Coordinates of C-alpha atoms (C1' of nucleotides) in Angstrom, one line a residue:
Chain A
M1 CA 88.0 131.2 78.5
S2 CA 89.8 130.6 81.8
K3 CA 92.9 132.6 81.2
P4 CA 91.7 135.9 79.5
N5 CA 95.1 138.1 79.3
M6 CA 97.0 135.3 77.3
T7 CA 97.1 136.9 74.0
A8 CA 97.9 140.3 75.7
G9 CA 101.3 141.1 75.3
A10 CA 103.3 138.5 73.7
E11 CA 101.9 136.3 70.8
P12 CA 99.8 133.6 71.9
R13 CA 101.7 130.1 72.2
R14 CA 101.5 127.4 70.1
A15 CA 102.1 124.0 72.1
Q16 CA 103.8 122.5 68.9
D17 CA 106.2 125.1 68.5
K18 CA 108.8 123.4 70.8
A19 CA 109.8 119.6 71.6
P20 CA 107.2 117.0 72.5
P21 CA 107.3 118.0 76.0
A22 CA 105.3 120.9 75.1
A23 CA 104.2 123.8 76.8
P24 CA 101.5 123.6 79.5
Q25 CA 97.9 124.3 78.5
R26 CA 94.9 125.3 80.3
S27 CA 92.3 122.7 79.6
E28 CA 89.5 124.8 78.3
G29 CA 86.4 123.3 78.6
E30 CA 87.6 119.7 78.2
G31 CA 86.3 117.2 80.9
L32 CA 90.1 116.5 82.1
E33 CA 90.7 117.7 85.8
S34 CA 93.2 120.2 85.0
K35 CA 96.1 120.4 87.4
P36 CA 97.2 124.1 88.3
L37 CA 99.5 126.0 85.6
Y38 CA 102.4 126.3 87.9
R39 CA 102.2 122.3 88.2
Q40 CA 101.9 121.7 84.5
V41 CA 105.3 124.1 84.1
R42 CA 107.0 122.2 86.7
E43 CA 106.3 119.0 84.7
T44 CA 107.4 120.4 82.0
L45 CA 110.6 121.5 83.1
I46 CA 111.5 118.1 84.7
R47 CA 110.6 116.5 81.7
R48 CA 113.1 118.6 80.0
M49 CA 115.4 117.9 82.6
V50 CA 114.9 113.9 82.2
D51 CA 115.2 114.3 78.3
G52 CA 118.7 115.9 78.9
V53 CA 118.0 119.2 77.5
W54 CA 119.3 120.8 80.6
A55 CA 122.3 119.1 82.4
P56 CA 123.2 118.9 86.1
G57 CA 125.2 121.9 86.8
E58 CA 123.7 124.0 83.6
P59 CA 121.7 126.8 84.1
L60 CA 118.2 126.9 83.1
P61 CA 116.8 130.0 81.3
S62 CA 115.9 132.9 83.3
E63 CA 112.4 133.3 84.7
I64 CA 111.3 135.9 82.4
Q65 CA 112.6 133.8 79.5
L66 CA 111.0 130.7 80.2
A67 CA 107.5 132.9 81.3
A68 CA 107.8 134.2 77.7
E69 CA 108.4 130.8 76.1
L70 CA 105.5 128.9 78.0
G71 CA 103.2 131.8 77.6
V72 CA 102.6 132.1 81.5
S73 CA 103.4 134.7 83.8
Q74 CA 106.8 135.2 85.6
G75 CA 105.0 134.6 88.8
T76 CA 103.8 131.2 87.8
V77 CA 107.1 130.4 86.5
R78 CA 108.7 131.4 90.0
K79 CA 106.1 129.0 92.2
A80 CA 107.1 126.1 90.0
L81 CA 111.2 126.7 90.3
D82 CA 110.4 127.4 94.0
E83 CA 108.8 124.3 94.8
M84 CA 111.3 122.8 92.8
A85 CA 114.0 124.3 94.7
A86 CA 112.4 123.2 97.8
E87 CA 112.7 119.5 96.2
N88 CA 116.3 119.8 95.8
I89 CA 116.0 119.3 92.1
V90 CA 117.0 123.0 91.4
V91 CA 119.2 125.3 93.0
R92 CA 118.5 129.0 93.1
R93 CA 121.3 131.5 93.5
Q94 CA 120.1 135.4 93.4
G95 CA 122.2 137.3 90.9
R96 CA 123.4 134.4 89.1
G97 CA 120.1 132.0 87.7
T98 CA 118.6 128.9 88.8
F99 CA 120.6 125.6 87.7
V100 CA 119.8 122.1 87.9
A101 CA 121.0 120.7 91.1
R102 CA 124.2 118.5 90.7
H103 CA 125.0 115.2 92.8
D104 CA 128.2 116.8 94.1
E105 CA 129.4 115.2 97.3
E106 CA 128.0 117.8 99.7
R107 CA 124.5 117.0 98.3
I108 CA 125.1 113.2 98.8
L109 CA 126.5 113.8 102.3
F110 CA 123.3 116.1 103.1
Q111 CA 120.2 114.5 101.5
F112 CA 121.4 111.0 101.2
F113 CA 124.1 109.9 103.5
K114 CA 122.4 110.0 106.9
L115 CA 125.4 108.3 108.8
V116 CA 127.1 110.8 110.7
G117 CA 130.1 110.4 113.4
D118 CA 129.0 110.7 117.1
D119 CA 131.1 113.8 117.2
G120 CA 128.6 115.4 114.9
E121 CA 130.8 115.6 112.0
R122 CA 129.7 114.3 108.3
H123 CA 132.3 112.2 107.3
F124 CA 132.2 110.6 103.4
P125 CA 133.6 107.0 103.5
E126 CA 136.1 105.4 101.0
S127 CA 134.6 102.5 98.9
R128 CA 136.0 99.5 97.7
V129 CA 134.2 97.4 94.9
L130 CA 134.4 93.6 95.8
G131 CA 132.6 92.6 93.0
I132 CA 130.0 93.1 90.1
E133 CA 127.6 90.7 88.6
K134 CA 125.0 90.4 85.9
A135 CA 121.9 88.1 86.5
R136 CA 118.4 87.6 86.6
G137 CA 116.9 89.5 89.2
T138 CA 115.3 87.4 92.2
A139 CA 111.7 88.1 92.4
A140 CA 112.3 90.4 95.4
E141 CA 114.9 92.6 93.2
C142 CA 112.3 92.8 90.2
A143 CA 109.6 93.6 92.3
A144 CA 111.4 96.5 94.1
L145 CA 112.8 97.9 90.6
A146 CA 109.6 97.5 88.9
L147 CA 111.0 95.1 86.4
P148 CA 109.4 92.1 84.6
R149 CA 109.7 89.0 86.1
N150 CA 113.5 87.4 85.9
G151 CA 114.6 90.5 84.4
R152 CA 118.0 91.3 84.1
V153 CA 120.1 93.0 87.0
L154 CA 123.5 94.4 87.9
R155 CA 124.6 93.7 91.5
I156 CA 127.4 95.5 92.9
R157 CA 128.8 94.6 96.4
R158 CA 131.1 97.1 98.1
L159 CA 132.9 97.7 101.4
R160 CA 132.9 101.4 102.7
T161 CA 135.3 102.1 105.2
F162 CA 136.1 105.6 107.5
D163 CA 139.8 105.9 108.6
G164 CA 140.7 102.7 107.3
A165 CA 138.0 100.7 109.7
P166 CA 135.2 98.8 107.9
L167 CA 132.0 100.9 108.1
I168 CA 129.2 99.6 105.8
I169 CA 129.2 96.2 103.7
E170 CA 126.4 97.0 101.1
T171 CA 124.9 95.0 97.9
L172 CA 123.3 97.5 95.4
T173 CA 120.9 95.9 92.6
L174 CA 120.3 98.0 89.5
P175 CA 118.4 97.3 86.3
D176 CA 121.0 96.4 83.7
Q177 CA 119.1 97.7 80.8
M178 CA 119.2 101.2 82.2
F179 CA 123.0 101.3 82.9
P180 CA 124.6 99.7 80.0
G181 CA 128.6 99.2 80.4
L182 CA 128.2 100.4 83.9
A183 CA 130.1 96.8 84.7
D184 CA 132.9 97.6 82.2
A185 CA 134.4 100.7 84.0
P186 CA 135.8 101.3 87.4
V187 CA 133.0 102.3 89.8
P188 CA 133.2 105.7 91.6
N189 CA 132.6 106.3 95.3
N190 CA 129.6 108.5 94.3
L191 CA 127.6 106.6 92.5
Y192 CA 124.7 109.1 92.0
G193 CA 127.1 111.5 90.3
L194 CA 128.1 108.9 87.8
Y195 CA 124.3 108.0 87.1
A196 CA 123.7 111.4 86.3
Q197 CA 126.7 112.1 84.3
R198 CA 127.1 109.2 82.5
Y199 CA 123.6 108.0 82.1
G200 CA 121.4 111.2 82.5
I201 CA 119.5 109.5 85.1
T202 CA 119.0 111.7 88.4
V203 CA 118.2 110.5 91.9
S204 CA 115.8 112.9 93.6
R205 CA 114.3 111.1 96.3
A206 CA 114.6 107.7 98.2
R207 CA 112.7 105.6 100.9
E208 CA 115.1 103.7 103.7
Q209 CA 113.8 101.2 105.8
L210 CA 115.8 100.4 108.9
K211 CA 116.3 97.4 111.1
A212 CA 118.5 96.5 113.9
V213 CA 119.9 93.1 113.2
G214 CA 122.7 90.5 114.2
A215 CA 125.4 90.1 111.5
D216 CA 125.4 86.9 109.7
A217 CA 128.9 85.1 109.5
D218 CA 129.8 86.7 105.9
T219 CA 128.7 90.4 107.2
A220 CA 130.6 90.0 110.5
A221 CA 133.7 88.7 108.5
M222 CA 133.7 91.8 106.3
L223 CA 132.9 94.4 109.3
Q224 CA 135.4 92.9 111.3
V225 CA 133.0 92.4 114.2
A226 CA 131.7 89.0 116.0
P227 CA 129.2 87.1 114.3
G228 CA 125.6 88.2 115.9
A229 CA 127.1 91.6 116.5
P230 CA 124.3 94.3 116.4
V231 CA 124.1 96.2 112.6
L232 CA 122.0 98.8 111.4
L233 CA 120.5 97.5 108.4
V234 CA 119.5 100.0 106.0
D235 CA 117.3 98.9 103.2
R236 CA 117.3 101.9 100.6
L237 CA 114.9 102.2 97.1
A238 CA 116.0 105.2 95.2
F239 CA 113.8 107.0 92.7
S240 CA 114.7 108.9 89.4
L241 CA 113.3 112.4 88.6
D242 CA 110.5 110.8 86.8
G243 CA 109.4 108.2 89.6
T244 CA 111.0 105.0 88.4
P245 CA 112.7 103.1 91.0
V246 CA 116.7 103.2 89.8
E247 CA 118.6 101.4 92.6
W248 CA 118.0 98.9 95.5
R249 CA 120.8 99.2 98.0
V250 CA 120.8 97.2 101.3
S251 CA 123.6 98.1 103.8
S252 CA 124.8 96.8 106.8
C253 CA 126.2 99.4 108.9
L254 CA 128.7 99.3 112.4
T255 CA 127.2 102.2 114.3
S256 CA 129.5 102.1 117.5
S257 CA 130.9 105.3 116.4
F258 CA 128.3 106.5 113.9
H259 CA 124.7 107.1 113.9
Y260 CA 122.1 107.7 111.6
L261 CA 120.8 111.3 111.8
S262 CA 116.9 111.8 111.2
D263 CA 115.4 115.1 111.3
L264 CA 111.6 115.1 112.0
T265 CA 110.1 118.2 110.5
Chain B
M1 CA 111.0 154.9 102.4
S2 CA 111.1 151.4 101.7
K3 CA 107.4 150.8 101.4
P4 CA 105.4 153.6 99.9
N5 CA 102.0 152.1 99.7
M6 CA 101.5 151.4 103.2
T7 CA 99.2 154.4 103.9
A8 CA 97.3 153.8 100.5
G9 CA 94.0 152.4 101.0
A10 CA 93.9 151.7 104.8
E11 CA 94.7 154.0 107.5
P12 CA 98.5 153.1 108.8
R13 CA 99.0 150.6 111.3
R14 CA 100.1 151.4 114.7
A15 CA 102.2 148.4 116.3
Q16 CA 101.0 149.3 119.9
D17 CA 97.3 148.6 119.0
K18 CA 97.6 144.9 119.8
A19 CA 99.7 142.7 122.0
P20 CA 103.2 143.1 122.7
P21 CA 104.1 140.8 120.1
A22 CA 103.9 143.6 117.6
A23 CA 103.2 144.1 114.1
P24 CA 105.9 143.4 111.9
Q25 CA 107.9 146.5 110.9
R26 CA 110.4 147.4 108.1
S27 CA 113.5 148.8 109.3
E28 CA 113.6 151.9 108.0
G29 CA 117.2 153.3 107.7
E30 CA 118.3 151.8 110.9
G31 CA 121.3 149.6 111.1
L32 CA 119.7 146.6 111.5
E33 CA 119.9 143.7 109.3
S34 CA 116.3 143.3 108.6
K35 CA 114.5 139.9 107.6
P36 CA 112.0 139.6 104.7
L37 CA 108.6 140.9 105.6
Y38 CA 106.8 137.5 105.3
R39 CA 109.6 136.1 107.9
Q40 CA 108.5 138.8 110.5
V41 CA 104.8 138.0 109.9
R42 CA 105.6 134.3 110.4
E43 CA 107.5 135.2 113.7
T44 CA 104.7 137.2 114.9
L45 CA 102.3 134.5 114.1
I46 CA 104.3 132.2 115.7
R47 CA 104.9 134.1 118.8
R48 CA 101.1 134.6 119.1
M49 CA 100.5 130.8 119.2
V50 CA 103.2 130.6 121.8
D51 CA 101.6 132.9 123.7
G52 CA 98.5 131.3 123.6
V53 CA 96.4 133.6 121.4
W54 CA 95.2 130.7 119.4
A55 CA 95.3 127.2 120.5
P56 CA 95.8 124.2 118.5
G57 CA 92.7 123.3 116.5
E58 CA 91.5 126.9 116.4
P59 CA 91.0 128.8 113.2
L60 CA 93.6 131.9 112.6
P61 CA 91.9 135.1 111.2
S62 CA 91.6 135.1 107.5
E63 CA 94.4 136.3 105.3
I64 CA 92.7 139.5 104.4
Q65 CA 92.2 140.1 108.2
L66 CA 95.6 139.5 109.1
A67 CA 96.9 141.6 106.1
A68 CA 94.8 144.6 107.2
E69 CA 95.7 144.2 111.0
L70 CA 99.8 143.7 110.3
G71 CA 99.6 146.4 107.7
V72 CA 100.9 144.4 104.8
S73 CA 99.4 143.1 101.7
Q74 CA 97.6 139.6 101.3
G75 CA 100.4 138.0 99.5
T76 CA 102.8 138.5 102.2
V77 CA 100.6 136.8 104.8
R78 CA 100.1 134.3 102.2
K79 CA 103.7 133.4 101.7
A80 CA 104.0 133.4 105.5
L81 CA 101.3 131.4 106.2
D82 CA 102.4 128.8 103.1
E83 CA 105.7 128.5 104.8
M84 CA 104.1 127.8 108.0
A85 CA 101.9 124.9 106.4
A86 CA 104.9 123.0 105.0
E87 CA 106.2 123.1 108.5
N88 CA 103.0 121.4 109.9
I89 CA 102.3 124.0 112.5
V90 CA 99.4 125.1 110.5
V91 CA 96.8 123.5 108.3
R92 CA 94.8 125.5 105.5
R93 CA 91.6 124.3 104.3
Q94 CA 90.2 125.8 100.9
G95 CA 86.7 127.4 101.6
R96 CA 87.5 127.0 105.7
G97 CA 90.2 128.8 106.7
T98 CA 93.8 128.5 108.2
F99 CA 94.1 126.3 111.7
V100 CA 96.8 125.7 114.1
A101 CA 97.7 122.3 114.0
R102 CA 96.8 120.0 116.5
H103 CA 98.7 117.0 117.9
D104 CA 96.2 114.4 116.8
E105 CA 97.1 110.6 116.4
E106 CA 97.3 110.8 112.7
R107 CA 99.8 114.0 112.9
I108 CA 101.9 111.7 115.5
L109 CA 101.6 108.6 113.3
F110 CA 102.8 110.5 110.1
Q111 CA 105.3 112.9 111.6
F112 CA 106.7 111.5 114.6
F113 CA 106.4 107.9 114.9
K114 CA 108.4 106.4 112.2
L115 CA 108.3 102.9 113.4
V116 CA 106.0 100.8 110.8
G117 CA 104.9 97.3 110.4
D118 CA 106.6 95.3 107.9
D119 CA 103.6 95.0 106.1
G120 CA 103.6 98.8 105.6
E121 CA 100.5 99.6 108.0
R122 CA 101.3 102.3 110.3
H123 CA 100.2 101.2 113.7
F124 CA 100.1 102.9 117.4
P125 CA 101.4 100.9 119.9
E126 CA 99.7 100.9 123.5
S127 CA 101.9 102.1 126.3
R128 CA 102.2 101.3 130.1
V129 CA 103.9 103.7 132.2
L130 CA 106.5 101.9 134.5
G131 CA 107.5 104.9 136.7
I132 CA 107.7 108.5 137.2
E133 CA 110.4 110.2 138.9
K134 CA 111.7 113.9 139.8
A135 CA 115.5 114.3 140.2
R136 CA 118.2 116.5 139.5
G137 CA 119.6 115.8 135.8
T138 CA 122.4 114.3 134.9
A139 CA 125.1 116.3 133.2
A140 CA 123.9 114.8 129.8
E141 CA 120.5 115.7 130.3
C142 CA 121.0 118.9 131.4
A143 CA 123.2 119.8 128.5
A144 CA 120.4 118.2 126.0
L145 CA 117.6 120.0 127.9
A146 CA 119.5 123.6 127.8
L147 CA 119.1 123.5 131.9
P148 CA 121.4 124.9 134.3
R149 CA 123.7 122.3 136.2
N150 CA 121.7 119.8 138.1
G151 CA 118.4 121.5 137.1
R152 CA 115.3 119.7 138.2
V153 CA 113.9 117.1 135.3
L154 CA 111.2 114.7 135.1
R155 CA 112.0 111.0 134.2
I156 CA 109.1 108.7 132.8
R157 CA 109.9 105.1 131.9
R158 CA 107.3 103.2 129.9
L159 CA 106.8 100.1 127.8
R160 CA 104.9 100.3 124.6
T161 CA 103.3 97.2 123.3
F162 CA 101.6 96.0 120.0
D163 CA 99.2 93.6 119.9
G164 CA 100.1 92.5 123.5
A165 CA 103.9 92.2 122.5
P166 CA 106.8 94.4 123.8
L167 CA 107.8 96.6 121.2
I168 CA 109.5 99.7 122.7
I169 CA 111.0 100.6 126.1
E170 CA 111.9 104.0 126.6
T171 CA 112.8 106.7 129.1
L172 CA 111.9 110.4 128.8
T173 CA 113.2 113.2 130.2
L174 CA 111.8 116.5 130.7
P175 CA 112.6 120.1 132.2
D176 CA 110.2 119.7 135.8
Q177 CA 109.6 123.2 135.7
M178 CA 108.1 123.4 132.0
F179 CA 105.6 120.6 133.1
P180 CA 104.1 121.4 136.7
G181 CA 102.1 118.7 138.0
L182 CA 102.5 116.1 135.2
A183 CA 103.6 113.6 137.7
D184 CA 100.2 113.7 139.6
A185 CA 97.9 112.7 136.7
P186 CA 97.7 109.8 134.5
V187 CA 100.0 110.0 131.6
P188 CA 98.1 109.6 128.1
N189 CA 99.5 107.6 125.4
N190 CA 99.8 110.6 123.1
L191 CA 102.2 113.0 125.3
Y192 CA 102.6 115.7 122.8
G193 CA 98.8 116.3 122.6
L194 CA 99.1 116.8 126.5
Y195 CA 102.0 119.0 126.3
A196 CA 99.7 121.3 123.8
Q197 CA 96.8 121.0 125.6
R198 CA 97.5 121.1 129.1
Y199 CA 100.8 123.4 129.0
G200 CA 100.7 125.4 125.7
I201 CA 103.6 123.9 124.6
T202 CA 103.7 122.6 121.1
V203 CA 106.3 120.1 119.9
S204 CA 107.0 121.3 116.3
R205 CA 110.4 119.6 115.3
A206 CA 112.6 116.7 116.5
R207 CA 116.0 115.3 115.8
E208 CA 116.6 111.9 115.9
Q209 CA 119.8 109.5 116.2
L210 CA 119.8 106.1 115.4
K211 CA 122.1 103.2 116.5
A212 CA 122.0 99.3 116.4
V213 CA 123.1 97.9 119.9
G214 CA 122.7 94.8 121.8
A215 CA 120.2 94.9 124.6
D216 CA 121.3 95.1 128.1
A217 CA 119.8 92.8 130.7
D218 CA 117.3 95.0 132.0
T219 CA 116.5 96.0 128.4
A220 CA 116.3 92.6 127.1
A221 CA 113.8 91.7 130.3
M222 CA 111.6 94.3 129.5
L223 CA 111.3 93.5 125.8
Q224 CA 111.2 89.9 126.5
V225 CA 114.4 88.9 124.5
A226 CA 117.8 87.3 125.0
P227 CA 120.1 89.6 126.4
G228 CA 122.3 90.9 123.7
A229 CA 119.6 90.8 121.0
P230 CA 119.7 93.4 118.6
V231 CA 117.7 96.6 119.3
L232 CA 117.1 99.7 117.3
L233 CA 118.3 102.4 119.9
V234 CA 116.5 106.0 118.8
D235 CA 117.5 109.0 120.8
R236 CA 115.2 111.9 120.2
L237 CA 115.4 115.5 121.1
A238 CA 112.0 117.2 120.7
F239 CA 111.9 121.3 120.4
S240 CA 108.8 123.3 120.9
L241 CA 107.6 126.1 118.6
D242 CA 110.1 128.6 119.5
G243 CA 113.2 126.2 119.6
T244 CA 113.4 125.4 122.9
P245 CA 114.1 121.8 123.6
V246 CA 111.1 120.1 125.5
E247 CA 112.0 116.3 125.8
W248 CA 114.6 113.9 125.7
R249 CA 113.6 110.6 124.6
V250 CA 115.7 107.5 124.3
S251 CA 113.7 104.3 122.9
S252 CA 115.1 100.8 122.4
C253 CA 112.8 99.2 119.8
L254 CA 112.3 95.8 118.7
T255 CA 112.4 95.3 115.0
S256 CA 111.7 91.8 114.1
S257 CA 108.4 92.8 112.6
F258 CA 108.7 96.5 112.7
H259 CA 111.4 99.2 110.8
Y260 CA 112.4 102.5 110.6
L261 CA 110.8 104.5 108.0
S262 CA 112.7 107.4 106.6
D263 CA 111.9 109.4 103.5
L264 CA 115.2 111.0 101.9
T265 CA 113.8 113.8 99.7
Chain C
dT1 C1' 75.3 133.9 98.8
dA2 C1' 78.9 134.9 101.4
dG3 C1' 83.5 134.0 102.9
dT4 C1' 87.6 131.4 102.3
dG5 C1' 92.0 129.7 100.7
dG6 C1' 94.1 128.3 95.7
dT7 C1' 95.7 130.4 91.4
dC8 C1' 97.5 133.8 88.1
dT9 C1' 98.6 138.1 86.7
dA10 C1' 101.4 142.2 86.4
dG11 C1' 104.2 145.8 87.7
dA12 C1' 107.5 147.9 91.2
dC13 C1' 111.8 147.9 93.7
dC14 C1' 115.9 145.4 96.0
dA15 C1' 120.2 142.8 96.7
dC16 C1' 123.6 140.3 94.7
dG17 C1' 126.8 138.9 90.8
dA18 C1' 129.6 139.5 86.5
dC19 C1' 131.3 142.6 83.5
Chain D
dT1 C1' 125.8 149.1 84.3
dC2 C1' 123.0 145.0 83.8
dG3 C1' 120.6 140.5 84.5
dT4 C1' 119.5 137.6 87.6
dG5 C1' 116.3 136.2 91.8
dG6 C1' 113.9 138.0 96.1
dT7 C1' 110.6 140.8 97.9
dC8 C1' 106.3 143.2 98.0
dT9 C1' 101.7 145.2 96.2
dA10 C1' 97.5 144.7 94.2
dG11 C1' 93.8 142.9 91.9
dA12 C1' 91.2 139.5 89.3
dC13 C1' 89.0 135.0 89.0
dC14 C1' 88.0 130.0 90.9
dA15 C1' 86.9 126.0 93.9
dC16 C1' 85.5 124.9 97.7
dT17 C1' 82.5 125.3 102.5
dA18 C1' 78.9 127.0 105.1
dC19 C1' 74.6 128.9 105.9

DNA sequence: TAGTGGTCTAGACCACGAC
DNA sequence: TCGTGGTCTAGACCACTAC
């Protein structure tokens, strides 16, 4: 047996005691290539977040409680939580506890909104929705969002301004099925907060592809620049906690007094 | 005393046994706000790398040896090394050891060169140096590189191509004093490798600011596009292991068949 | 077989926050 | 005062690499 002390102090765990996303288990003799215990713990905790056991902003049980419940040592739970803290999906506060990360404005500003004023200040732009439509996705949209061919999507087009001046014009594409009723209510500026609160979908990671392009006629008009003016095109695909693509966003940004900040570490 | 077991198994360490970058010490009763031990270990190890005790590619002593030498536990050394591995300044290989990270082409390609072909392939462009000059830095250059006013700098201008087609035209500014004789030898494609091997300066981190701009006449000519064509302007400031700015690089990139890839995690 | 990093445990004390 | 996460230690066993 690869985990000799398991039955020592506490009674042995039965995986079925809890929810289907069960307690982690060592593979004992099975042919499976077993992941480290702390990664199994991590996945158990993430699964619970996906399932809504703990909502954003809520505290997780303490390390000691989690360790007892899952039948592992506190150190193993700690390693899992430390890794999750490094991924920004959990926030740890000494003396208080460990909390599911929220998509508040601060997090958006530092993790997901890379456009910074040339003065170095991080501003959050206002935004105005220009239109919402439901449609069958194009081939590109369905491919990006891992939907079946001609799957239903939701498209949102909005203009984002700073100090009244146009800064970004963008089109977002979402899987329609994942966000029922989204088109029927006003769309807030902080969309990721809405995804989390209303739909229990947490955006944890995104991939952005940038190009410099000349503004087409429509884009130029919306941004109040001449057609062909240089524009930063940002193509973002956002993923939820379990790795599902959740949103495809193509933004045309003016960079005359803002820049895209990227830290290479 | 805050570290009771220090004299247990091994003989107590004397900081002066080794080099001036001494072993970490707990502050015992002093008014100093002491950093955690594992961070002191980390800084000791980084200092040794900066001082050239271990060159890139070379193995560090084993965790056990470092722990004994520094008078801390193996777990503390491990935490320091794990953090350094996460920062890409060290590479750990099970069964072999821990090595100072090298600036080989692979690292450049994944950590510092964010331009990726639209097909998803990571290509490393060829490069041709157009000119090298020594001069007194402009106000902007001296400010960026933390040099005194009118400090001496080295400027390198080069054209980077892929499959023979122009891709990037860039100007690099370096503190002249930091790289003596650099202008007198041919400049390799992989500059960070040269900084490390010849000058013992390791670039560990960089900050990039991106804008979309219209190509000016000179840039357009070099990149073989029309003046005013949209170009991705990448302004990079690179820092060495100890946080000193080492290189300022302004690149104008064509993004018709390449894009800048940014992972938001 | 010996040595390395990787995982896991157990237990101690500290710093911080809430009460 | 108590409970939390943060640090540090000590020691066990495993997986991989080299010889």
